[in-house]
């Protein structure tokens, strides 16, 4: 058993990586942990999703997102084949592996 980790600039990238692992590769959600990569609560380093400006009715970007640090995803894997799928999902969504 091993633990693989990666950090992401946005919460959306981290969540997309997790969804790839769970929905397409069948990983158990209990094997995945997502936390702020620092002491403060964080939504990542860059705006994404609902933090971006909308076409209507709100034309301005939100400024209340907790953009304090990167998002860290840790995944416990059982074998090398599973580890390779995790590495690929991390890379696909811009994760920096530690």
PDB file of N, CA, C and O in Angstrom, residues 47-81:
ATOM      1  N   UNK A  47      -9.019  31.712  -9.175  1.00  0.00           N
ATOM      2  CA  UNK A  47     -10.475  31.581  -9.241  1.00  0.00           C
ATOM      3  C   UNK A  47     -10.857  30.539 -10.276  1.00  0.00           C
ATOM      4  O   UNK A  47     -10.174  30.344 -11.276  1.00  0.00           O
ATOM      5  N   UNK A  48     -11.971  29.881 -10.031  1.00  0.00           N
ATOM      6  CA  UNK A  48     -12.526  28.923 -10.976  1.00  0.00           C
ATOM      7  C   UNK A  48     -13.989  28.736 -10.642  1.00  0.00           C
ATOM      8  O   UNK A  48     -14.450  29.114  -9.568  1.00  0.00           O
ATOM      9  N   UNK A  49     -14.727  28.143 -11.550  1.00  0.00           N
ATOM     10  CA  UNK A  49     -16.124  27.854 -11.288  1.00  0.00           C
ATOM     11  C   UNK A  49     -16.924  29.079 -10.902  1.00  0.00           C
ATOM     12  O   UNK A  49     -16.900  30.101 -11.571  1.00  0.00           O
ATOM     13  N   UNK A  50     -17.635  29.005  -9.765  1.00  0.00           N
ATOM     14  CA  UNK A  50     -18.515  30.066  -9.314  1.00  0.00           C
ATOM     15  C   UNK A  50     -17.797  31.329  -8.905  1.00  0.00           C
ATOM     16  O   UNK A  50     -18.433  32.369  -8.687  1.00  0.00           O
ATOM     17  N   UNK A  51     -16.476  31.302  -8.775  1.00  0.00           N
ATOM     18  CA  UNK A  51     -15.728  32.508  -8.417  1.00  0.00           C
ATOM     19  C   UNK A  51     -15.410  33.378  -9.625  1.00  0.00           C
ATOM     20  O   UNK A  51     -14.967  34.507  -9.481  1.00  0.00           O
ATOM     21  N   UNK A  52     -15.612  32.864 -10.824  1.00  0.00           N
ATOM     22  CA  UNK A  52     -15.367  33.641 -12.040  1.00  0.00           C
ATOM     23  C   UNK A  52     -16.561  34.541 -12.352  1.00  0.00           C
ATOM     24  O   UNK A  52     -17.674  34.284 -11.911  1.00  0.00           O
ATOM     25  N   UNK A  53     -16.323  35.562 -13.147  1.00  0.00           N
ATOM     26  CA  UNK A  53     -17.406  36.447 -13.562  1.00  0.00           C
ATOM     27  C   UNK A  53     -18.419  35.674 -14.398  1.00  0.00           C
ATOM     28  O   UNK A  53     -18.055  34.807 -15.193  1.00  0.00           O
ATOM     29  N   UNK A  54     -19.678  35.989 -14.212  1.00  0.00           N
ATOM     30  CA  UNK A  54     -20.743  35.342 -14.971  1.00  0.00           C
ATOM     31  C   UNK A  54     -21.197  36.262 -16.096  1.00  0.00           C
ATOM     32  O   UNK A  54     -21.022  37.480 -16.025  1.00  0.00           O
ATOM     33  N   UNK A  55     -21.793  35.685 -17.132  1.00  0.00           N
ATOM     34  CA  UNK A  55     -22.327  36.512 -18.216  1.00  0.00           C
ATOM     35  C   UNK A  55     -23.478  37.373 -17.706  1.00  0.00           C
ATOM     36  O   UNK A  55     -23.543  38.550 -17.973  1.00  0.00           O
ATOM     37  N   UNK A  56     -24.396  36.766 -17.005  1.00  0.00           N
ATOM     38  CA  UNK A  56     -25.519  37.498 -16.402  1.00  0.00           C
ATOM     39  C   UNK A  56     -25.952  36.756 -15.157  1.00  0.00           C
ATOM     40  O   UNK A  56     -25.758  35.550 -15.081  1.00  0.00           O
ATOM     41  N   UNK A  57     -26.484  37.329 -14.166  1.00  0.00           N
ATOM     42  CA  UNK A  57     -26.766  38.744 -14.028  1.00  0.00           C
ATOM     43  C   UNK A  57     -25.638  39.523 -13.361  1.00  0.00           C
ATOM     44  O   UNK A  57     -25.701  40.736 -13.269  1.00  0.00           O
ATOM     45  N   UNK A  58     -24.597  38.854 -12.879  1.00  0.00           N
ATOM     46  CA  UNK A  58     -23.522  39.543 -12.173  1.00  0.00           C
ATOM     47  C   UNK A  58     -22.312  39.677 -13.089  1.00  0.00           C
ATOM     48  O   UNK A  58     -21.636  38.695 -13.354  1.00  0.00           O
ATOM     49  N   UNK A  59     -21.984  40.882 -13.565  1.00  0.00           N
ATOM     50  CA  UNK A  59     -20.883  41.030 -14.509  1.00  0.00           C
ATOM     51  C   UNK A  59     -19.497  41.063 -13.879  1.00  0.00           C
ATOM     52  O   UNK A  59     -18.519  40.923 -14.582  1.00  0.00           O
ATOM     53  N   UNK A  60     -19.402  41.249 -12.574  1.00  0.00           N
ATOM     54  CA  UNK A  60     -18.075  41.362 -11.964  1.00  0.00           C
ATOM     55  C   UNK A  60     -17.657  40.061 -11.284  1.00  0.00           C
ATOM     56  O   UNK A  60     -18.493  39.258 -10.877  1.00  0.00           O
ATOM     57  N   UNK A  61     -16.353  39.870 -11.178  1.00  0.00           N
ATOM     58  CA  UNK A  61     -15.825  38.695 -10.497  1.00  0.00           C
ATOM     59  C   UNK A  61     -16.022  38.817  -9.004  1.00  0.00           C
ATOM     60  O   UNK A  61     -16.007  39.911  -8.454  1.00  0.00           O
ATOM     61  N   UNK A  62     -16.181  37.691  -8.355  1.00  0.00           N
ATOM     62  CA  UNK A  62     -16.282  37.670  -6.896  1.00  0.00           C
ATOM     63  C   UNK A  62     -14.887  37.841  -6.314  1.00  0.00           C
ATOM     64  O   UNK A  62     -13.905  37.420  -6.895  1.00  0.00           O
ATOM     65  N   UNK A  63     -14.818  38.433  -5.154  1.00  0.00           N
ATOM     66  CA  UNK A  63     -13.540  38.638  -4.498  1.00  0.00           C
ATOM     67  C   UNK A  63     -13.507  38.022  -3.104  1.00  0.00           C
ATOM     68  O   UNK A  63     -12.627  38.336  -2.308  1.00  0.00           O
ATOM     69  N   UNK A  64     -14.467  37.133  -2.808  1.00  0.00           N
ATOM     70  CA  UNK A  64     -14.548  36.580  -1.467  1.00  0.00           C
ATOM     71  C   UNK A  64     -14.076  35.127  -1.366  1.00  0.00           C
ATOM     72  O   UNK A  64     -14.200  34.501  -0.339  1.00  0.00           O
ATOM     73  N   UNK A  65     -13.505  34.582  -2.436  1.00  0.00           N
ATOM     74  CA  UNK A  65     -12.999  33.210  -2.386  1.00  0.00           C
ATOM     75  C   UNK A  65     -11.740  33.144  -1.520  1.00  0.00           C
ATOM     76  O   UNK A  65     -10.923  34.060  -1.528  1.00  0.00           O
ATOM     77  N   UNK A  66     -11.613  32.077  -0.774  1.00  0.00           N
ATOM     78  CA  UNK A  66     -10.429  31.896   0.086  1.00  0.00           C
ATOM     79  C   UNK A  66      -9.271  31.388  -0.758  1.00  0.00           C
ATOM     80  O   UNK A  66      -8.993  30.189  -0.822  1.00  0.00           O
ATOM     81  N   UNK A  67      -8.577  32.308  -1.450  1.00  0.00           N
ATOM     82  CA  UNK A  67      -7.470  31.938  -2.336  1.00  0.00           C
ATOM     83  C   UNK A  67      -6.162  32.041  -1.557  1.00  0.00           C
ATOM     84  O   UNK A  67      -5.347  32.932  -1.772  1.00  0.00           O
ATOM     85  N   UNK A  68      -5.961  31.114  -0.631  1.00  0.00           N
ATOM     86  CA  UNK A  68      -4.813  31.167   0.269  1.00  0.00           C
ATOM     87  C   UNK A  68      -3.681  30.226  -0.095  1.00  0.00           C
ATOM     88  O   UNK A  68      -2.535  30.494   0.220  1.00  0.00           O
ATOM     89  N   UNK A  69      -3.984  29.113  -0.710  1.00  0.00           N
ATOM     90  CA  UNK A  69      -2.951  28.116  -0.988  1.00  0.00           C
ATOM     91  C   UNK A  69      -3.496  27.093  -1.973  1.00  0.00           C
ATOM     92  O   UNK A  69      -4.668  27.121  -2.338  1.00  0.00           O
ATOM     93  N   UNK A  70      -2.644  26.180  -2.385  1.00  0.00           N
ATOM     94  CA  UNK A  70      -3.038  25.115  -3.297  1.00  0.00           C
ATOM     95  C   UNK A  70      -3.898  24.080  -2.563  1.00  0.00           C
ATOM     96  O   UNK A  70      -3.990  24.098  -1.344  1.00  0.00           O
ATOM     97  N   UNK A  71      -4.509  23.200  -3.323  1.00  0.00           N
ATOM     98  CA  UNK A  71      -5.323  22.110  -2.795  1.00  0.00           C
ATOM     99  C   UNK A  71      -4.523  20.819  -2.922  1.00  0.00           C
ATOM    100  O   UNK A  71      -3.983  20.525  -3.997  1.00  0.00           O
ATOM    101  N   UNK A  72      -4.435  20.045  -1.825  1.00  0.00           N
ATOM    102  CA  UNK A  72      -3.666  18.796  -1.846  1.00  0.00           C
ATOM    103  C   UNK A  72      -4.621  17.599  -1.853  1.00  0.00           C
ATOM    104  O   UNK A  72      -5.543  17.525  -1.058  1.00  0.00           O
ATOM    105  N   UNK A  73      -4.364  16.682  -2.777  1.00  0.00           N
ATOM    106  CA  UNK A  73      -5.121  15.439  -2.875  1.00  0.00           C
ATOM    107  C   UNK A  73      -4.172  14.284  -2.571  1.00  0.00           C
ATOM    108  O   UNK A  73      -3.090  14.194  -3.153  1.00  0.00           O
ATOM    109  N   UNK A  74      -4.577  13.416  -1.646  1.00  0.00           N
ATOM    110  CA  UNK A  74      -3.812  12.218  -1.299  1.00  0.00           C
ATOM    111  C   UNK A  74      -4.666  10.994  -1.612  1.00  0.00           C
ATOM    112  O   UNK A  74      -5.859  10.968  -1.289  1.00  0.00           O
ATOM    113  N   UNK A  75      -4.051   9.992  -2.235  1.00  0.00           N
ATOM    114  CA  UNK A  75      -4.770   8.778  -2.610  1.00  0.00           C
ATOM    115  C   UNK A  75      -3.972   7.567  -2.150  1.00  0.00           C
ATOM    116  O   UNK A  75      -2.789   7.437  -2.462  1.00  0.00           O
ATOM    117  N   UNK A  76      -4.631   6.684  -1.418  1.00  0.00           N
ATOM    118  CA  UNK A  76      -4.019   5.427  -0.991  1.00  0.00           C
ATOM    119  C   UNK A  76      -4.288   4.382  -2.071  1.00  0.00           C
ATOM    120  O   UNK A  76      -5.443   4.155  -2.442  1.00  0.00           O
ATOM    121  N   UNK A  77      -3.215   3.783  -2.586  1.00  0.00           N
ATOM    122  CA  UNK A  77      -3.338   2.787  -3.655  1.00  0.00           C
ATOM    123  C   UNK A  77      -2.826   1.428  -3.181  1.00  0.00           C
ATOM    124  O   UNK A  77      -1.987   1.344  -2.295  1.00  0.00           O
ATOM    125  N   UNK A  78      -3.360   0.380  -3.813  1.00  0.00           N
ATOM    126  CA  UNK A  78      -3.004  -0.983  -3.430  1.00  0.00           C
ATOM    127  C   UNK A  78      -1.929  -1.600  -4.306  1.00  0.00           C
ATOM    128  O   UNK A  78      -1.215  -2.496  -3.863  1.00  0.00           O
ATOM    129  N   UNK A  79      -1.838  -1.158  -5.564  1.00  0.00           N
ATOM    130  CA  UNK A  79      -0.879  -1.792  -6.467  1.00  0.00           C
ATOM    131  C   UNK A  79      -0.371  -0.790  -7.507  1.00  0.00           C
ATOM    132  O   UNK A  79      -0.863   0.337  -7.594  1.00  0.00           O
ATOM    133  N   UNK A  80       0.576  -1.213  -8.303  1.00  0.00           N
ATOM    134  CA  UNK A  80       1.211  -0.312  -9.275  1.00  0.00           C
ATOM    135  C   UNK A  80       0.264   0.092 -10.398  1.00  0.00           C
ATOM    136  O   UNK A  80       0.322   1.228 -10.882  1.00  0.00           O
ATOM    137  N   UNK A  81      -0.628  -0.786 -10.809  1.00  0.00           N
ATOM    138  CA  UNK A  81      -1.583  -0.427 -11.864  1.00  0.00           C
ATOM    139  C   UNK A  81      -2.495   0.701 -11.390  1.00  0.00           C
ATOM    140  O   UNK A  81      -2.762   1.656 -12.124  1.00  0.00           O
TER     141      UNK A  81
END
